[in-house]
CSV table of C-alpha atoms in Angstrom, one decimal:
chain,number,residue,atom,x,y,z
A,1,MET,CA,17.4,25.3,-25.3
A,2,PHE,CA,13.6,25.6,-25.3
A,3,ALA,CA,13.4,23.3,-28.2
A,4,LEU,CA,15.8,20.8,-26.5
A,5,SER,CA,13.6,20.9,-23.3
A,6,LEU,CA,10.5,20.2,-25.4
A,7,LEU,CA,12.2,17.3,-27.2
A,8,VAL,CA,13.5,15.8,-23.9
A,9,SER,CA,10.0,16.0,-22.3
A,10,ALA,CA,8.4,14.4,-25.3
A,11,ALA,CA,10.9,11.6,-25.3
A,12,LEU,CA,10.5,10.8,-21.6
A,13,ALA,CA,6.7,11.0,-21.6
A,14,PRO,CA,6.1,7.3,-22.4
A,15,PHE,CA,8.3,6.3,-19.5
A,16,VAL,CA,6.6,8.6,-17.0
A,17,LEU,CA,3.2,7.5,-18.2
A,18,GLY,CA,4.2,3.9,-17.6
A,19,GLN,CA,5.2,4.7,-14.1
A,20,ASN,CA,1.9,6.5,-13.4
A,21,THR,CA,0.0,3.5,-14.8
A,22,SER,CA,1.9,1.1,-12.6
A,23,GLN,CA,1.2,3.1,-9.5
A,24,THR,CA,-2.5,3.5,-10.4
A,25,LEU,CA,-2.8,-0.3,-11.0
A,26,ALA,CA,-1.2,-1.0,-7.6
A,27,ILE,CA,-3.6,1.3,-5.8
A,28,GLU,CA,-6.6,-0.2,-7.6
A,29,ALA,CA,-5.4,-3.7,-6.7
A,30,ILE,CA,-5.2,-3.0,-3.0
A,31,GLU,CA,-8.6,-1.3,-3.1
A,32,ALA,CA,-10.0,-4.5,-4.7
A,33,ASN,CA,-8.3,-6.6,-2.1
A,34,PHE,CA,-9.9,-4.7,0.7
A,35,ASN,CA,-13.3,-5.0,-0.9
A,36,ASN,CA,-13.0,-8.7,-1.6
A,37,SER,CA,-11.8,-9.5,1.9
A,38,GLY,CA,-14.7,-7.6,3.5
A,39,ILE,CA,-12.5,-5.1,5.2
A,40,VAL,CA,-14.5,-2.6,3.2
A,41,PRO,CA,-17.1,-1.8,4.3
A,42,SER,CA,-17.2,-3.8,7.5
A,43,LEU,CA,-14.1,-2.1,9.1
A,44,LEU,CA,-13.6,0.9,6.8
A,45,ALA,CA,-16.6,2.6,5.3
A,46,THR,CA,-14.5,3.7,2.3
A,47,PHE,CA,-10.9,3.1,1.1
A,48,ALA,CA,-9.2,5.4,-1.3
A,49,PRO,CA,-5.4,5.3,-0.5
A,50,THR,CA,-3.0,7.7,-2.2
A,51,ALA,CA,0.1,5.5,-1.7
A,52,VAL,CA,0.9,1.8,-1.7
A,53,MET,CA,2.2,0.2,1.5
A,54,THR,CA,4.8,-2.6,1.4
A,55,LEU,CA,5.1,-4.9,4.4
A,56,SER,CA,7.9,-7.2,5.3
A,57,PHE,CA,9.0,-9.2,8.4
A,58,GLN,CA,12.4,-10.4,9.4
A,59,GLY,CA,12.8,-14.0,8.4
A,60,THR,CA,10.2,-13.9,5.6
A,61,ASP,CA,11.1,-14.0,1.9
A,62,GLY,CA,10.5,-10.5,0.5
A,63,ALA,CA,7.4,-8.4,0.8
A,64,VAL,CA,4.2,-9.8,2.2
A,65,ALA,CA,1.4,-9.7,-0.5
A,66,PRO,CA,-1.9,-8.2,0.5
A,67,GLY,CA,-4.0,-10.9,2.1
A,68,GLN,CA,-1.1,-13.3,2.4
A,69,ALA,CA,-1.9,-16.2,4.7
A,70,PHE,CA,0.3,-17.4,7.6
A,71,THR,CA,-0.3,-20.4,9.7
A,72,ASP,CA,2.8,-19.9,11.9
A,73,ASN,CA,2.4,-16.7,13.9
A,74,THR,CA,6.1,-16.7,14.9
A,75,LYS,CA,6.8,-15.5,11.3
A,76,VAL,CA,4.9,-12.3,12.0
A,77,ALA,CA,6.2,-11.8,15.5
A,78,PRO,CA,9.0,-9.3,14.8
A,79,THR,CA,8.0,-5.6,14.4
A,80,PRO,CA,7.1,-5.1,10.7
A,81,ASN,CA,9.1,-3.1,8.3
A,82,LEU,CA,6.9,-0.7,6.3
A,83,THR,CA,7.5,1.5,3.2
A,84,ILE,CA,5.1,3.4,1.1
A,85,THR,CA,5.3,4.4,-2.6
A,86,GLY,CA,3.3,7.4,-3.9
A,87,GLY,CA,3.0,11.0,-2.8
A,88,GLN,CA,5.5,13.5,-1.4
A,89,TYR,CA,6.3,14.0,2.3
A,90,SER,CA,8.2,16.5,4.4
A,91,ALA,CA,10.0,16.0,7.7
A,92,THR,CA,7.3,17.9,9.5
A,93,ASP,CA,4.4,15.6,8.3
A,94,LEU,CA,3.0,13.4,11.1
A,95,PHE,CA,1.0,10.2,10.8
A,96,THR,CA,-0.7,7.6,13.0
A,97,LEU,CA,0.1,4.0,12.5
A,98,ALA,CA,-2.3,1.3,13.6
A,99,MET,CA,-2.8,-2.5,13.3
A,100,VAL,CA,-6.0,-4.2,14.3
A,101,ASP,CA,-7.3,-7.7,14.3
A,102,ALA,CA,-10.5,-7.5,12.3
A,103,GLY,CA,-11.3,-11.2,12.8
A,104,PRO,CA,-12.3,-13.6,10.1
A,105,VAL,CA,-14.4,-12.5,7.1
A,106,GLY,CA,-17.9,-11.9,8.2
A,107,THR,CA,-17.0,-10.7,11.7
A,108,ASP,CA,-19.4,-8.2,13.3
A,109,GLU,CA,-17.1,-5.2,13.5
A,110,THR,CA,-19.5,-3.2,15.7
A,111,LYS,CA,-18.2,-5.3,18.6
A,112,GLY,CA,-14.8,-3.7,18.3
A,113,GLN,CA,-11.3,-4.8,17.1
A,114,THR,CA,-8.3,-6.0,19.0
A,115,ARG,CA,-5.6,-3.3,19.0
A,116,HIS,CA,-2.2,-4.8,18.2
A,117,TRP,CA,-0.2,-1.7,17.4
A,118,LEU,CA,-0.9,2.0,17.7
A,119,VAL,CA,1.8,4.8,17.3
A,120,ASN,CA,1.2,8.5,17.1
A,121,GLY,CA,3.7,11.0,15.6
A,122,VAL,CA,5.0,8.7,13.0
A,123,THR,CA,7.1,10.1,10.2
A,124,VAL,CA,7.8,9.2,6.6
A,125,THR,CA,11.5,9.4,5.6
A,126,GLY,CA,13.6,9.2,2.5
A,127,ASP,CA,14.4,11.3,-0.5
A,128,ALA,CA,12.6,9.1,-3.0
A,129,ALA,CA,10.2,6.2,-3.1
A,130,PRO,CA,9.9,3.8,-1.5
A,131,PHE,CA,9.7,6.0,1.6
A,132,THR,CA,10.3,4.5,5.0
A,133,VAL,CA,7.6,4.6,7.7
A,134,SER,CA,9.5,5.5,10.8
A,135,ILE,CA,8.2,5.0,14.3
A,136,GLU,CA,11.6,6.0,15.9
A,137,ASN,CA,10.4,9.4,17.2
A,138,GLY,CA,6.7,8.4,17.6
A,139,THR,CA,4.7,7.7,20.7
A,140,ALA,CA,3.9,4.0,20.9
A,141,ILE,CA,0.5,4.0,22.6
A,142,THR,CA,0.5,0.2,22.1
A,143,GLU,CA,3.8,-1.5,21.2
A,144,TYR,CA,3.6,-4.0,18.3
A,145,ALA,CA,2.1,-7.2,19.5
A,146,GLY,CA,2.2,-10.1,17.1
A,147,PRO,CA,-0.9,-11.9,16.0
A,148,ALA,CA,-2.3,-14.6,18.4
A,149,PRO,CA,-5.7,-15.7,17.0
A,150,PRO,CA,-7.6,-18.3,19.1
A,151,ALA,CA,-7.2,-21.9,17.9
A,152,ASN,CA,-9.8,-23.0,15.4
A,153,SER,CA,-11.3,-19.5,15.0
A,154,GLY,CA,-10.5,-19.2,11.3
A,155,PRO,CA,-8.1,-16.9,9.4
A,156,HIS,CA,-8.0,-13.5,11.2
A,157,ARG,CA,-7.4,-10.4,9.1
A,158,TYR,CA,-4.6,-8.2,10.5
A,159,VAL,CA,-5.0,-4.7,9.0
A,160,ILE,CA,-2.1,-2.2,9.1
A,161,MET,CA,-3.1,1.4,8.3
A,162,LEU,CA,-1.2,4.7,8.0
A,163,TYR,CA,-3.3,7.9,8.6
A,164,SER,CA,-2.4,11.5,8.2
A,165,GLN,CA,-2.2,13.1,11.6
A,166,PRO,CA,-3.1,16.8,11.3
A,167,SER,CA,-2.5,19.6,13.9
A,168,SER,CA,-6.1,19.1,15.1
A,169,PHE,CA,-5.4,15.5,16.2
A,170,GLN,CA,-6.3,14.8,19.8
A,171,ALA,CA,-5.8,11.4,21.2
A,172,PRO,CA,-8.9,10.3,23.2
A,173,ALA,CA,-8.8,9.7,26.9
A,174,GLY,CA,-7.4,6.2,27.7
A,175,LEU,CA,-5.3,6.1,24.6
A,176,ASN,CA,-3.2,9.3,25.0
A,177,THR,CA,-0.2,7.8,26.9
A,178,ALA,CA,2.4,5.3,26.0
A,179,ASN,CA,2.7,1.6,26.9
A,180,ILE,CA,-1.0,0.7,27.0
A,181,GLY,CA,-1.5,-3.0,26.5
A,182,VAL,CA,-3.4,-4.9,23.8
A,183,SER,CA,-7.1,-4.6,24.2
A,184,THR,CA,-10.3,-4.3,22.3
A,185,TYR,CA,-11.5,-0.9,21.0
A,186,ASP,CA,-13.7,0.7,18.4
A,187,PHE,CA,-11.2,1.6,15.8
A,188,PRO,CA,-13.5,3.6,13.4
A,189,ALA,CA,-14.7,5.6,16.5
A,190,TYR,CA,-11.0,6.2,17.4
A,191,VAL,CA,-10.3,7.6,13.9
A,192,GLN,CA,-13.3,9.9,14.1
A,193,ASP,CA,-13.0,11.0,17.7
A,194,SER,CA,-9.2,11.8,17.4
A,195,HIS,CA,-9.7,13.8,14.2
A,196,LEU,CA,-7.3,11.8,12.2
A,197,GLY,CA,-6.9,12.8,8.6
A,198,ALA,CA,-7.0,10.8,5.4
A,199,LEU,CA,-6.0,7.1,5.2
A,200,VAL,CA,-2.8,7.3,3.2
A,201,ALA,CA,-2.0,3.6,2.8
A,202,ALA,CA,-2.8,0.2,4.2
A,203,THR,CA,-2.3,-3.5,3.8
A,204,TYR,CA,-3.3,-6.7,5.5
A,205,PHE,CA,-2.4,-10.3,6.1
A,206,THR,CA,-4.1,-13.3,7.7
A,207,VAL,CA,-3.1,-15.7,10.4
A,208,GLU,CA,-4.9,-18.9,11.3
A,209,ALA,CA,-4.2,-21.2,14.2
A,210,GLY,CA,-5.4,-24.8,13.7
A,211,THR,CA,-8.4,-25.6,11.5
A,212,ALA,CA,-11.5,-23.5,11.6
A,213,SER,CA,-14.4,-25.1,13.4
A,214,PHE,CA,-16.8,-23.4,10.9
A,215,THR,CA,-16.8,-22.6,7.2
A,216,PRO,CA,-15.3,-19.2,6.7
A,217,SER,CA,-17.0,-16.8,4.3
A,218,ALA,CA,-15.6,-17.1,0.8
A,219,THR,CA,-13.6,-14.3,-0.8
A,220,SER,CA,-12.7,-13.9,-4.5
A,221,ALA,CA,-9.1,-13.3,-5.8
A,222,VAL,CA,-8.2,-10.0,-7.4
A,223,VAL,CA,-7.5,-10.4,-11.1
A,224,THR,CA,-5.4,-7.4,-11.9
A,225,SER,CA,-5.9,-7.7,-15.7
A,226,THR,CA,-9.6,-6.7,-15.1
A,227,LEU,CA,-8.8,-3.5,-13.2
A,228,PRO,CA,-9.4,-0.2,-15.0
A,229,ALA,CA,-5.7,0.8,-15.1
A,230,ALA,CA,-4.8,-2.5,-16.7
A,231,ALA,CA,-7.5,-2.2,-19.3
A,232,SER,CA,-6.4,1.3,-20.1
A,233,SER,CA,-2.8,0.3,-20.4
A,234,ALA,CA,-3.8,-2.6,-22.7
A,235,GLY,CA,-5.8,-0.3,-24.8
A,236,SER,CA,-2.8,2.1,-25.2
A,237,SER,CA,-0.5,-0.8,-26.1
A,238,ALA,CA,-3.0,-2.0,-28.7
A,239,THR,CA,-3.1,1.4,-30.2
A,240,SER,CA,0.7,1.7,-30.4
A,241,SER,CA,0.9,-1.8,-32.0
A,242,SER,CA,-1.7,-0.9,-34.7
A,243,SER,CA,0.2,2.2,-35.5
A,244,GLY,CA,3.1,0.2,-36.8
A,245,SER,CA,5.2,-1.0,-33.8
A,246,ARG,CA,5.9,-4.7,-33.9
A,247,ALA,CA,6.6,-6.8,-30.8
A,248,THR,CA,9.2,-9.6,-30.8
A,249,GLY,CA,8.1,-11.2,-27.6
A,250,SER,CA,6.2,-10.8,-24.4
A,251,PRO,CA,8.6,-9.1,-21.9
A,252,THR,CA,7.9,-9.2,-18.2
A,253,ALA,CA,6.9,-6.1,-16.4
A,254,GLY,CA,10.4,-5.3,-15.4
A,255,GLN,CA,11.8,-6.0,-18.9
A,256,ASN,CA,9.1,-3.8,-20.4
A,257,GLY,CA,10.0,-0.9,-18.1
A,258,SER,CA,13.7,-1.3,-19.0
A,259,THR,CA,12.9,-1.4,-22.7
A,260,SER,CA,10.7,1.8,-22.4
A,261,LEU,CA,13.5,3.6,-20.5
A,262,SER,CA,16.1,2.5,-23.1
A,263,ILE,CA,13.9,3.7,-26.0
A,264,SER,CA,13.3,7.0,-24.2
A,265,LEU,CA,16.9,7.6,-23.5
A,266,THR,CA,17.8,6.8,-27.1
A,267,ALA,CA,15.3,9.4,-28.2
A,268,VAL,CA,16.7,12.0,-25.7
A,269,PHE,CA,20.2,11.6,-27.1
A,270,ALA,CA,18.9,11.8,-30.6
A,271,ALA,CA,17.0,15.0,-29.8
A,272,ILE,CA,20.1,16.5,-28.2
A,273,ALA,CA,22.2,15.7,-31.2
A,274,ALA,CA,19.6,17.2,-33.5
A,275,VAL,CA,19.5,20.5,-31.6
A,276,ILE,CA,23.2,20.7,-31.6
A,277,VAL,CA,23.5,20.1,-35.3
A,278,PHE,CA,20.8,22.6,-36.3
A,279,ASN,CA,21.9,25.4,-34.0
């Protein structure tokens, strides 16, 4: 049985490695998005998430990509649906969920951010990823208020963040009771003063009303193929190819994952058969 366990582990190793690489690449991509959009370091001094947040709105087609632009704020009016992938969570883990308007790129964040959503005591539910970010039993300090940027003020960045909420958390005065309306506050100071823990995951989107009356600061797109995890994966693939494997095409990411799993399962069954025969 020990030999069987070793063989099964070896056969599944490539599939597990592929999953890890995909998760690492997704985290590197959102980190790059936050840097390129100026959210880091203007709003967040640093950003090292341990999970990837997926955002969707009722009435939109699928997940909202990080930095996705909207020109119709009615599409982002319903309360967002959020999931995270990465990490392990228990029913007793608590989090704080926040959404702020960080303004257009180049905004002086020292003047504060508009609070559009703030919920304490959030939980993460589910037996496997993607896990659901649940506000059902949380305390909504500020209920979700959809974006409403001033006309011609440029594309505003709406940043959604999930922080670990440790036992030492203490909501500051003025933001410690439910049903407080939308207003401006110093979000980084809130995080520090309330003793929130690590930033687990985050994403953002933009909303613009009308045409900007100025030229917004330029941002650069994230090219995932240039990220470290992609380069590492490409290097591993090249090594495998030079070792004698021959590709018959260029499968998509999903096809590649299915192929890897199929090969791994075939190897597992072969290993089981070998152990049975030789014992």
